[in-house]
Coordinates of C-alpha atoms and ligand atoms in Angstrom, one line a residue:
M1 CA -18.4 -17.0 11.9
S2 CA -17.7 -14.4 9.1
T3 CA -20.0 -11.8 10.2
E4 CA -18.3 -11.9 13.6
S5 CA -14.7 -11.6 12.2
G6 CA -15.5 -8.3 10.3
A7 CA -17.3 -6.9 13.1
K8 CA -14.4 -7.9 15.7
L9 CA -12.0 -6.6 13.2
L10 CA -13.4 -3.0 13.0
G11 CA -13.5 -3.2 16.8
R12 CA -9.8 -3.6 16.8
A13 CA -9.0 -1.3 14.0
R14 CA -6.6 1.2 15.6
R15 CA -5.9 3.1 12.2
L16 CA -7.9 2.2 9.2
T17 CA -7.8 2.8 5.6
V18 CA -11.1 2.6 3.8
K19 CA -11.0 2.0 -0.1
V20 CA -14.2 3.1 -2.1
G21 CA -14.5 1.9 -5.7
S22 CA -15.9 3.8 -8.5
S23 CA -18.9 1.8 -9.0
L24 CA -20.0 2.6 -5.4
L25 CA -19.8 6.5 -5.9
L26 CA -20.8 6.7 -9.0
P27 CA -23.5 3.9 -9.4
E28 CA -25.5 5.4 -12.4
R29 CA -23.0 6.5 -15.1
N30 CA -20.9 9.5 -14.2
R31 CA -23.5 11.0 -11.3
L32 CA -22.1 11.3 -7.9
D33 CA -24.3 9.5 -5.5
A34 CA -23.8 12.3 -2.6
A35 CA -26.3 10.6 -0.3
W36 CA -24.4 7.2 -0.4
L37 CA -21.2 9.0 0.5
D38 CA -22.6 11.1 3.1
S39 CA -23.7 7.8 4.8
L40 CA -20.5 6.3 4.7
V41 CA -18.8 9.4 6.0
A42 CA -21.2 9.4 8.9
D43 CA -19.8 5.6 9.4
L44 CA -16.4 7.0 9.2
A45 CA -17.1 10.0 11.7
A46 CA -18.5 7.5 14.1
L47 CA -15.6 5.4 13.9
G48 CA -13.5 8.7 14.4
A49 CA -15.5 9.5 17.6
Q50 CA -14.5 6.2 18.9
G51 CA -10.9 7.3 18.6
R52 CA -9.9 5.3 15.5
E53 CA -8.0 7.2 12.9
I54 CA -8.9 7.0 9.3
V55 CA -7.4 7.0 5.8
V56 CA -9.7 7.3 2.5
V57 CA -8.6 6.0 -0.5
T58 CA -11.1 6.9 -3.3
S59 CA -11.5 6.0 -6.9
G60 CA -14.1 7.8 -9.3
A61 CA -11.9 10.4 -10.8
I62 CA -12.2 9.2 -14.2
A63 CA -15.8 8.3 -14.1
F64 CA -16.5 11.6 -12.6
G65 CA -14.6 13.7 -15.3
R66 CA -15.9 11.6 -18.2
G67 CA -19.5 12.5 -17.2
V68 CA -18.2 16.2 -16.9
L69 CA -16.8 16.3 -20.0
G70 CA -19.3 14.1 -21.8
L71 CA -17.2 11.7 -23.3
R72 CA -18.3 8.8 -25.3
D73 CA -19.1 5.1 -23.9
G74 CA -16.6 2.7 -24.4
T75 CA -12.8 2.3 -23.5
L76 CA -10.9 5.6 -23.3
R77 CA -7.4 6.2 -24.6
L78 CA -5.0 6.7 -21.9
E79 CA -4.6 10.4 -22.4
E80 CA -8.3 10.8 -22.7
K81 CA -8.5 8.9 -19.2
Q82 CA -5.8 11.2 -18.0
A83 CA -7.9 14.2 -19.2
A84 CA -10.7 12.9 -17.5
A85 CA -9.3 12.3 -14.1
A86 CA -7.6 15.9 -14.3
V87 CA -11.0 17.3 -14.3
G88 CA -12.7 14.6 -12.3
Q89 CA -10.5 14.7 -9.3
I90 CA -11.6 18.4 -8.6
G91 CA -15.1 17.3 -7.9
L92 CA -14.2 14.1 -6.4
A93 CA -12.2 15.8 -3.7
Q94 CA -14.8 18.6 -3.3
A95 CA -17.5 16.1 -2.6
W96 CA -15.4 14.2 -0.1
Q97 CA -14.3 17.8 1.5
A98 CA -17.9 19.0 1.6
S99 CA -19.2 15.6 3.1
L100 CA -16.3 15.3 5.9
A101 CA -17.1 19.1 6.5
R102 CA -20.9 18.0 7.2
H103 CA -19.7 15.7 9.6
G104 CA -17.0 18.0 11.5
L105 CA -14.0 16.5 9.8
Q106 CA -11.2 18.3 7.6
A107 CA -10.2 16.4 4.6
A108 CA -6.6 16.5 2.6
Q109 CA -6.2 15.4 -0.8
I110 CA -3.1 13.4 -1.4
L111 CA -2.5 12.1 -5.0
L112 CA 0.3 9.2 -5.2
T113 CA 2.0 7.2 -8.1
L114 CA 3.4 3.9 -7.8
D115 CA 6.9 5.6 -7.6
D116 CA 5.8 7.4 -4.5
T117 CA 5.4 4.0 -2.8
E118 CA 8.6 2.5 -4.2
N119 CA 11.0 4.7 -4.0
R120 CA 12.3 4.7 -0.3
R121 CA 12.9 8.4 0.2
R122 CA 9.4 9.6 -1.4
Y123 CA 7.9 6.6 0.6
L124 CA 9.2 8.0 3.7
N125 CA 8.1 11.4 2.9
G126 CA 4.5 10.3 2.1
R127 CA 4.5 8.4 5.4
A128 CA 5.6 11.5 7.3
T129 CA 3.1 13.7 5.5
L130 CA 0.2 11.1 6.1
E131 CA 1.5 10.9 9.8
A132 CA 1.5 14.6 10.3
L133 CA -2.3 14.9 9.0
I134 CA -3.7 12.1 11.0
R135 CA -2.0 13.7 14.2
L136 CA -3.7 17.0 13.1
R137 CA -7.1 14.8 12.9
V138 CA -7.1 15.5 9.3
V139 CA -8.9 12.6 7.0
P140 CA -6.4 11.9 4.2
V141 CA -8.3 11.4 0.8
V142 CA -6.0 9.3 -1.6
N143 CA -6.2 8.6 -5.3
E144 CA -3.6 7.9 -7.7
N145 CA -2.3 10.7 -9.3
D146 CA -3.8 9.3 -12.6
T147 CA -2.9 12.7 -14.7
V148 CA 0.7 12.0 -14.4
A149 CA 1.2 8.3 -14.2
T150 CA 2.3 6.8 -17.4
T151 CA 1.3 3.2 -18.0
E152 CA 4.5 1.7 -17.0
I153 CA 4.5 3.5 -13.6
R154 CA 0.6 3.2 -12.9
F155 CA -0.8 1.0 -10.5
G156 CA -4.2 1.4 -12.6
D157 CA -6.3 0.1 -10.0
N158 CA -6.9 1.6 -6.5
D159 CA -7.1 -1.7 -4.6
R160 CA -3.3 -2.2 -4.5
L161 CA -2.9 1.7 -4.2
S162 CA -4.7 1.3 -1.0
A163 CA -2.9 -1.6 0.2
R164 CA 0.6 0.4 0.0
V165 CA -1.3 3.5 1.4
A166 CA -2.4 1.2 4.4
V167 CA 1.1 0.0 4.9
M168 CA 2.4 3.4 4.5
A169 CA 0.2 4.8 7.0
S170 CA 0.9 2.0 9.6
C171 CA -2.7 0.9 9.6
N172 CA -3.8 -2.3 11.2
V173 CA -7.0 -2.7 9.2
L174 CA -7.6 -2.3 5.3
V175 CA -11.4 -2.3 4.4
L176 CA -12.0 -2.8 0.6
L177 CA -15.7 -1.5 0.0
S178 CA -16.6 -2.8 -3.6
D179 CA -19.7 -4.2 -5.3
V180 CA -19.1 -8.0 -3.8
D181 CA -19.3 -9.0 -0.3
G182 CA -16.5 -10.9 -0.3
L183 CA -14.5 -13.9 -2.0
Y184 CA -16.4 -16.8 -3.2
T185 CA -14.8 -20.4 -4.4
G186 CA -15.8 -19.2 -8.1
D187 CA -17.7 -16.8 -9.7
P188 CA -20.7 -16.2 -8.1
R189 CA -22.5 -14.3 -11.1
R190 CA -21.8 -17.5 -13.3
D191 CA -21.2 -20.8 -10.9
P192 CA -24.3 -21.3 -8.7
E193 CA -22.2 -23.6 -6.5
A194 CA -19.8 -20.9 -5.8
V195 CA -19.4 -20.7 -1.8
H196 CA -18.4 -17.8 0.0
V197 CA -15.3 -17.8 2.0
P198 CA -15.5 -16.2 5.3
V199 CA -12.0 -16.1 6.5
V200 CA -8.5 -16.3 4.6
N201 CA -5.8 -17.6 6.8
A202 CA -3.2 -17.5 4.1
M203 CA -2.7 -16.6 0.4
T204 CA -2.6 -20.2 -1.0
P205 CA -2.8 -21.3 -4.6
M206 CA -6.1 -22.3 -4.0
I207 CA -7.5 -18.9 -2.8
Q208 CA -5.5 -17.7 -5.8
A209 CA -7.2 -19.8 -8.2
M210 CA -10.6 -18.8 -6.7
A211 CA -9.9 -15.3 -8.2
G212 CA -9.6 -16.7 -11.7
G213 CA -5.9 -17.8 -11.1
S214 CA -2.8 -15.8 -11.1
G215 CA -2.4 -16.2 -14.9
S216 CA -5.7 -14.9 -15.8
A217 CA -6.1 -11.4 -17.3
V218 CA -9.7 -10.9 -16.2
G219 CA -10.6 -11.8 -12.6
T220 CA -14.0 -12.5 -11.1
G221 CA -15.2 -9.0 -10.4
G222 CA -11.6 -7.6 -10.2
M223 CA -10.8 -10.1 -7.4
I224 CA -7.2 -10.6 -8.8
T225 CA -6.5 -6.9 -7.7
K226 CA -8.3 -7.3 -4.4
L227 CA -6.3 -10.7 -3.6
A228 CA -2.9 -8.8 -4.7
A229 CA -4.0 -5.9 -2.3
A230 CA -4.6 -8.3 0.5
E231 CA -1.5 -10.0 -0.2
I232 CA 0.6 -6.7 0.1
A233 CA -1.4 -5.7 3.3
T234 CA -1.6 -8.7 5.2
G235 CA 2.1 -9.5 4.6
A236 CA 2.4 -5.8 6.4
G237 CA 0.8 -6.7 9.6
C238 CA -2.5 -5.2 8.2
A239 CA -5.4 -7.3 8.2
V240 CA -8.0 -7.0 5.2
V241 CA -11.7 -7.1 5.1
L242 CA -13.5 -7.3 1.7
A243 CA -17.1 -6.1 1.9
S244 CA -19.9 -4.8 0.0
G245 CA -20.4 -1.1 -0.1
R246 CA -23.8 -1.2 -1.8
G247 CA -26.5 0.2 0.2
H248 CA -26.2 3.3 2.6
H249 CA -23.9 3.0 5.8
P250 CA -21.6 0.2 4.8
L251 CA -19.4 0.3 7.8
R252 CA -22.3 0.5 10.4
R253 CA -23.5 -2.8 8.6
L254 CA -20.2 -4.3 8.8
Q255 CA -19.9 -3.6 12.4
D256 CA -23.5 -5.2 12.8
G257 CA -22.3 -8.3 11.5
E258 CA -22.9 -8.2 7.9
R259 CA -21.2 -10.9 5.7
C260 CA -17.5 -10.3 4.7
T261 CA -14.2 -11.9 3.9
L262 CA -11.5 -11.3 6.4
F263 CA -8.0 -11.8 5.5
K264 CA -5.7 -12.3 8.2
A265 CA -2.6 -10.2 9.0
R266 CA 0.1 -12.8 8.7
A267 CA 3.1 -11.1 10.0
T268 CA 4.6 -9.1 12.9
P269 CA 5.4 -5.5 12.2
R270 CA 9.2 -6.9 12.2
R271 CA 8.7 -9.7 9.9
A272 CA 6.5 -7.2 7.6
R273 CA 9.3 -5.0 7.4
K274 CA 11.6 -7.8 6.3
D275 CA 9.0 -8.8 3.7
W276 CA 8.6 -5.4 2.5
L277 CA 12.3 -5.1 2.1
A278 CA 12.5 -8.3 0.2
G279 CA 9.8 -7.9 -2.2
R280 CA 8.3 -4.6 -2.6
L281 CA 11.3 -2.1 -2.8
D282 CA 13.5 -1.9 -5.9
A283 CA 17.5 -2.1 -5.4
M284 CA 19.3 0.7 -6.4
G285 CA 22.9 -0.5 -6.1
T286 CA 24.8 -3.5 -5.2
L287 CA 27.7 -4.1 -2.5
V288 CA 29.9 -6.7 -3.3
L289 CA 31.0 -8.1 0.0
D290 CA 34.1 -10.2 1.2
D291 CA 33.6 -13.8 2.8
G292 CA 33.9 -12.5 6.3
A293 CA 31.0 -10.2 5.8
V294 CA 28.8 -13.0 4.2
R295 CA 29.5 -14.9 7.2
A296 CA 28.6 -12.3 9.4
L297 CA 25.2 -11.8 7.6
L298 CA 24.5 -15.4 7.7
R299 CA 25.1 -15.0 11.4
G300 CA 22.5 -12.2 11.6
G301 CA 24.9 -9.5 11.9
S302 CA 25.0 -6.0 10.5
L303 CA 27.0 -5.2 7.4
L304 CA 30.2 -2.8 8.2
P305 CA 32.2 -0.8 5.8
A306 CA 35.4 -3.4 6.5
G307 CA 33.3 -6.1 4.5
V308 CA 32.8 -4.1 1.5
R309 CA 34.9 -4.9 -1.6
R310 CA 33.0 -2.8 -4.2
V311 CA 30.1 -0.7 -4.5
E312 CA 27.9 -0.7 -7.6
G313 CA 25.1 1.7 -8.7
S314 CA 24.1 5.2 -7.8
F315 CA 22.0 5.2 -4.7
G316 CA 20.8 7.7 -2.1
K317 CA 21.2 7.4 1.9
G318 CA 18.0 5.0 2.7
D319 CA 17.7 3.3 -0.2
A320 CA 17.5 -0.3 -1.0
V321 CA 20.7 -2.0 -2.3
L322 CA 21.8 -6.0 -3.0
L323 CA 24.2 -7.6 -0.8
Q324 CA 26.4 -9.7 -3.0
A325 CA 28.9 -12.4 -2.1
P326 CA 32.2 -12.7 -3.8
D327 CA 31.1 -15.6 -5.9
G328 CA 28.2 -13.3 -7.3
R329 CA 25.2 -14.9 -5.5
V330 CA 23.0 -12.1 -4.2
I331 CA 22.7 -13.3 -0.6
A332 CA 20.5 -10.3 0.9
K333 CA 18.8 -6.8 0.4
G334 CA 19.0 -4.0 3.0
L335 CA 18.8 -0.3 3.2
C336 CA 22.1 1.4 2.8
S337 CA 22.8 4.1 5.7
Y338 CA 25.0 5.8 3.4
D339 CA 24.6 7.3 -0.2
A340 CA 26.8 5.6 -3.1
A341 CA 29.6 8.2 -3.0
D342 CA 30.2 8.0 0.5
A343 CA 30.1 4.2 0.6
V344 CA 32.6 4.1 -2.1
L345 CA 34.9 6.3 0.2
I346 CA 34.3 4.0 3.0
A347 CA 34.1 0.4 1.3
G348 CA 36.8 -1.6 3.1
C349 CA 37.7 0.7 5.9
R350 CA 37.8 0.0 9.4
T351 CA 34.8 1.6 11.6
E352 CA 37.2 4.0 13.5
D353 CA 38.2 5.3 10.2
I354 CA 34.8 6.3 9.0
E355 CA 35.1 9.8 10.2
T356 CA 38.5 10.5 8.7
R357 CA 37.4 9.3 5.5
L358 CA 34.0 11.1 5.2
G359 CA 34.7 14.1 7.5
Y360 CA 31.7 13.4 9.7
R361 CA 30.8 10.5 12.1
G362 CA 27.9 8.3 10.6
R363 CA 26.7 5.2 11.2
N364 CA 29.1 2.5 12.2
E365 CA 26.9 -0.2 10.2
L366 CA 26.8 0.4 6.1
V367 CA 23.6 -1.9 6.4
H368 CA 22.1 -2.4 10.0
R369 CA 20.9 -5.7 10.5
D370 CA 17.4 -4.6 11.3
D371 CA 17.3 -3.1 7.8
L372 CA 18.3 -6.3 6.0
V373 CA 16.8 -9.3 5.1
L374 CA 18.3 -12.5 3.7
L375 CA 17.1 -13.7 0.1
Ligands
LIG401 N1 -7.6 6.3 -9.9 C1 -8.9 5.9 -10.7 C2 -10.1 6.9 -10.7 O1 -9.9 7.7 -9.7 C3 -9.7 4.7 -10.4 C4 -8.8 3.4 -10.2 C5 -9.8 2.1 -10.1 O2 -10.8 2.0 -9.9 O3 -9.2 1.4 -9.1 O4 -10.8 7.0 -11.4

């Protein structure tokens, strides 16, 4: 059953993100396994030849740089990791570029921080760049920008980064290649009774518990961040395959039916967008509404300037804002069609007066109902 699902899913992949873990690329400490990489890239090229579009998220910069610099074993300090990443990223990107070129594909390097996927404008910018590259038949090779990301704004793991990238690039499949062939009911290294889980339909507490519990600091083989990635991606309409990358041609083997865990996508794109709005985007300001506007929103309508009593915060056009009822309850979140300064100018005004107040003709809605989610 599991075997079929993974193969079928790759068959349905229109655009896919493939995430590669450090331990696959650098199995022997600090030495990149170019032969393995080449076998994976051959699989990617085969998928590309079938008309599928590909995005790569690759780890390995820190491990690679550590080897180049001859840094000691054990835990590195943050600045040492950042230095190692700065050195290693060059070699990592070069290895991908060389291998993709051998298969007739052009590589592009993209380095992202958490901010780039959370800030609406940067997110849209990143998305447009990814889209442009894919249209130009270039394979984006993405990693976290480890050198500039500080602890507070780091993903720290490429599992979640890959999920954000998959969503950003509107992929319908994310393949997480690591050293485990899927999710188990327990830690297979310690629990002989642990059973492989072929399909996950929903991220229930029971599933979370299999990864070592949501509160646990250390997951079973990094399973917690993989589940977090699956949660982000599946919620955005992107199915996830967790598969082993050990051995050559991991994607071909997956297509041939090798064991994996499939996390089903659980949303339509519209629902997904609303989920994204609700959960993943920081609100930059608040619009305080009147009762009429609250009623309109609850009926599924848009927010017009006339229903806004007060504007708080400093936000740009397209940023997320909270929508607050007169009694202080936050009832919704949405993307504002105007920046804070313009929102202040048109708050409370009738739609036909927008142009006179601003000097240009903008949207009628301050927050359109498609860009809004009730909380
Ligand atoms: N961005 C890190 C690197 O390239 C890896 C993070 C991870 O292993 O998930 O070294």
